[in-house]
């Protein structure tokens, strides 16, 4: 979908509210997901797509993505690597780390001094801790990050994952 094009509003506010509740549950895994949503909330496929375009243009929906339940796939060695990067270098290093094939997400967060000096976070997922640590060692070497302080935090608990929430507790 092109977020730059303004889209018309949905014809009926109640139908739009039902659509938001359905979208937050995830797109159906069918050849025409927008049509399937349209059938469930009483809109046409074009109206559903117009609503989503408008939500993107308004910033309500930033992106549509996939939530992977890695533990169900046997990926249980999940490490958040936190870095203490000089502020002038964090954007560039973030881009470089995000381009690494084993890094599944990378983002900047404010430091929480004095206890938390880290401002760049990246996730590395794997089936075994040794492999994740080996991949991290390769990144440190390849990116010449030996002088950048960092910590590796492995997940101890899996929390329920879900996409964005756009509605109150109402459900279709």
Short mmCIF file of C-alpha atoms in Angstrom, two decimals:
data_model
loop_
_atom_site.label_atom_id
_atom_site.label_comp_id
_atom_site.label_asym_id
_atom_site.label_seq_id
_atom_site.Cartn_x
_atom_site.Cartn_y
_atom_site.Cartn_z
CA UNK A 1 0.00 0.00 0.00
CA UNK A 2 1.17 3.50 -0.72
CA UNK A 3 0.97 5.58 2.47
CA UNK A 4 1.49 8.82 0.52
CA UNK A 5 -1.88 8.76 -1.22
CA UNK A 6 -4.75 10.17 0.85
CA UNK A 7 -7.57 7.68 1.07
CA UNK A 8 -11.28 8.21 1.55
CA UNK A 9 -12.86 7.40 4.88
CA UNK A 10 -14.73 4.16 5.39
CA UNK A 11 -18.45 4.51 4.76
CA UNK A 12 -19.56 3.45 8.25
CA UNK A 13 -17.78 4.18 11.59
CA UNK A 14 -18.97 0.91 13.15
CA UNK A 15 -17.58 -1.09 10.22
CA UNK A 16 -14.27 0.79 10.52
CA UNK A 17 -14.11 -0.04 14.23
CA UNK A 18 -14.74 -3.72 13.44
CA UNK A 19 -12.00 -3.57 10.79
CA UNK A 20 -9.49 -2.11 13.29
CA UNK A 21 -10.26 -4.93 15.72
CA UNK A 22 -9.75 -7.52 12.96
CA UNK A 23 -6.50 -5.97 11.70
CA UNK A 24 -4.97 -6.04 15.17
CA UNK A 25 -5.58 -9.81 15.28
CA UNK A 26 -3.46 -10.19 12.14
CA UNK A 27 -4.16 -10.60 8.47
CA UNK A 28 -5.76 -13.88 7.45
CA UNK A 29 -3.42 -16.24 5.61
CA UNK A 30 -5.46 -16.40 2.43
CA UNK A 31 -4.75 -15.26 -1.15
CA UNK A 32 -6.88 -12.09 -0.69
CA UNK A 33 -6.61 -11.01 2.96
CA UNK A 34 -8.22 -7.61 2.38
CA UNK A 35 -11.25 -9.28 0.80
CA UNK A 36 -11.53 -11.72 3.71
CA UNK A 37 -11.48 -8.82 6.18
CA UNK A 38 -14.04 -6.94 4.09
CA UNK A 39 -16.44 -9.88 4.24
CA UNK A 40 -16.10 -10.09 8.03
CA UNK A 41 -16.76 -6.40 8.71
CA UNK A 42 -19.33 -5.52 6.06
CA UNK A 43 -17.16 -3.43 3.74
CA UNK A 44 -15.90 -3.86 0.21
CA UNK A 45 -12.28 -4.84 -0.41
CA UNK A 46 -11.66 -1.34 -1.82
CA UNK A 47 -13.07 0.25 1.35
CA UNK A 48 -10.84 -1.91 3.54
CA UNK A 49 -7.78 -0.93 1.54
CA UNK A 50 -8.85 2.74 1.66
CA UNK A 51 -9.16 2.57 5.45
CA UNK A 52 -5.72 1.02 5.85
CA UNK A 53 -4.19 3.60 3.49
CA UNK A 54 -5.78 6.40 5.49
CA UNK A 55 -4.55 4.88 8.77
CA UNK A 56 -1.04 4.80 7.29
CA UNK A 57 -1.30 8.40 6.10
CA UNK A 58 -2.52 9.47 9.56
CA UNK A 59 0.27 7.54 11.27
CA UNK A 60 -2.11 5.18 13.09
CA UNK A 61 -0.48 2.26 11.26
CA UNK A 62 3.25 2.71 10.67
CA UNK A 63 3.85 -0.62 9.00
CA UNK A 64 2.36 -4.03 8.50
CA UNK A 65 4.64 -6.80 9.64
CA UNK A 66 4.95 -10.34 10.80
CA UNK A 67 5.12 -11.62 14.38
CA UNK A 68 7.25 -14.75 14.43
CA UNK A 69 6.84 -17.06 17.38
CA UNK A 70 10.44 -18.21 17.36
CA UNK A 71 10.25 -20.62 20.28
CA UNK A 72 7.67 -22.68 18.40
CA UNK A 73 10.28 -22.96 15.62
CA UNK A 74 13.00 -24.16 18.02
CA UNK A 75 14.72 -20.78 18.16
CA UNK A 76 15.24 -20.51 21.91
CA UNK A 77 18.62 -18.74 22.26
CA UNK A 78 17.44 -15.16 21.86
CA UNK A 79 19.92 -12.46 22.79
CA UNK A 80 19.46 -8.74 23.09
CA UNK A 81 22.85 -7.11 22.64
CA UNK A 82 23.02 -3.66 24.20
CA UNK A 83 25.72 -1.23 23.15
CA UNK A 84 27.10 1.96 24.71
CA UNK A 85 27.80 3.89 21.52
CA UNK A 86 28.95 7.53 21.34
CA UNK A 87 25.85 9.52 20.40
CA UNK A 88 27.49 10.95 17.27
CA UNK A 89 28.06 7.39 15.97
CA UNK A 90 24.89 5.58 17.02
CA UNK A 91 22.87 6.17 13.82
CA UNK A 92 25.63 4.90 11.55
CA UNK A 93 26.42 1.88 13.71
CA UNK A 94 22.72 1.13 13.97
CA UNK A 95 22.46 1.02 10.17
CA UNK A 96 25.49 -1.26 9.95
CA UNK A 97 24.21 -3.66 12.60
CA UNK A 98 20.73 -3.71 11.07
CA UNK A 99 22.32 -4.80 7.78
CA UNK A 100 23.95 -7.84 9.42
CA UNK A 101 22.06 -10.98 8.30
CA UNK A 102 21.77 -12.46 11.82
CA UNK A 103 20.46 -9.24 13.40
CA UNK A 104 16.68 -9.44 13.40
CA UNK A 105 16.04 -5.97 14.77
CA UNK A 106 18.09 -2.97 15.77
CA UNK A 107 16.97 0.27 17.39
CA UNK A 108 18.11 3.23 19.45
CA UNK A 109 16.83 4.01 22.94
CA UNK A 110 17.76 6.73 25.42
CA UNK A 111 20.33 5.95 28.08
CA UNK A 112 19.03 5.70 31.67
CA UNK A 113 22.05 6.96 33.58
CA UNK A 114 23.65 6.20 35.92
CA UNK A 115 22.52 2.57 35.85
CA UNK A 116 21.94 1.96 32.14
CA UNK A 117 24.50 3.48 29.73
CA UNK A 118 23.29 1.58 26.66
CA UNK A 119 21.70 3.39 23.72
CA UNK A 120 21.71 0.85 20.87
CA UNK A 121 19.91 -2.48 21.00
CA UNK A 122 19.96 -5.40 18.57
CA UNK A 123 18.46 -8.89 18.65
CA UNK A 124 20.16 -12.05 17.50
CA UNK A 125 18.06 -15.23 17.48
CA UNK A 126 19.43 -18.76 17.30
CA UNK A 127 18.90 -22.35 18.27
CA UNK A 128 21.89 -22.46 20.65
CA UNK A 129 23.64 -19.86 22.79
CA UNK A 130 27.06 -20.87 21.46
CA UNK A 131 25.96 -20.09 17.90
CA UNK A 132 24.49 -16.73 18.88
CA UNK A 133 27.67 -15.78 20.74
CA UNK A 134 29.77 -16.96 17.78
CA UNK A 135 27.70 -14.82 15.41
CA UNK A 136 28.14 -11.85 17.74
CA UNK A 137 31.92 -12.41 17.85
CA UNK A 138 31.96 -12.38 14.04
CA UNK A 139 29.99 -9.11 13.96
CA UNK A 140 32.32 -7.50 16.50
CA UNK A 141 35.32 -8.53 14.40
CA UNK A 142 33.80 -7.60 11.02
CA UNK A 143 32.51 -4.22 12.24
CA UNK A 144 35.62 -3.46 14.39
CA UNK A 145 33.53 -3.02 17.54
CA UNK A 146 36.04 -4.32 20.08
CA UNK A 147 36.24 -0.91 21.81
CA UNK A 148 32.45 -0.43 22.07
CA UNK A 149 31.15 -1.55 25.50
CA UNK A 150 28.27 -4.00 25.24
CA UNK A 151 26.37 -6.69 27.12
CA UNK A 152 24.56 -9.79 25.93
CA UNK A 153 21.20 -10.45 27.57
CA UNK A 154 19.63 -13.83 26.78
CA UNK A 155 15.87 -14.20 27.15
CA UNK A 156 14.85 -16.21 30.18
CA UNK A 157 11.12 -16.10 29.57
CA UNK A 158 8.94 -15.94 26.47
CA UNK A 159 6.19 -13.37 26.63
CA UNK A 160 3.09 -13.52 24.49
CA UNK A 161 3.73 -11.62 21.27
CA UNK A 162 1.18 -9.74 19.25
CA UNK A 163 0.97 -6.91 16.80
CA UNK A 164 -0.20 -3.37 17.48
CA UNK A 165 -3.43 -2.70 19.33
CA UNK A 166 -5.75 -0.09 17.82
CA UNK A 167 -9.00 -0.70 19.68
CA UNK A 168 -10.15 -1.05 23.26
CA UNK A 169 -11.00 -4.49 24.57
CA UNK A 170 -13.90 -4.82 22.13
CA UNK A 171 -13.61 -7.73 19.74
CA UNK A 172 -15.59 -8.51 16.59
#
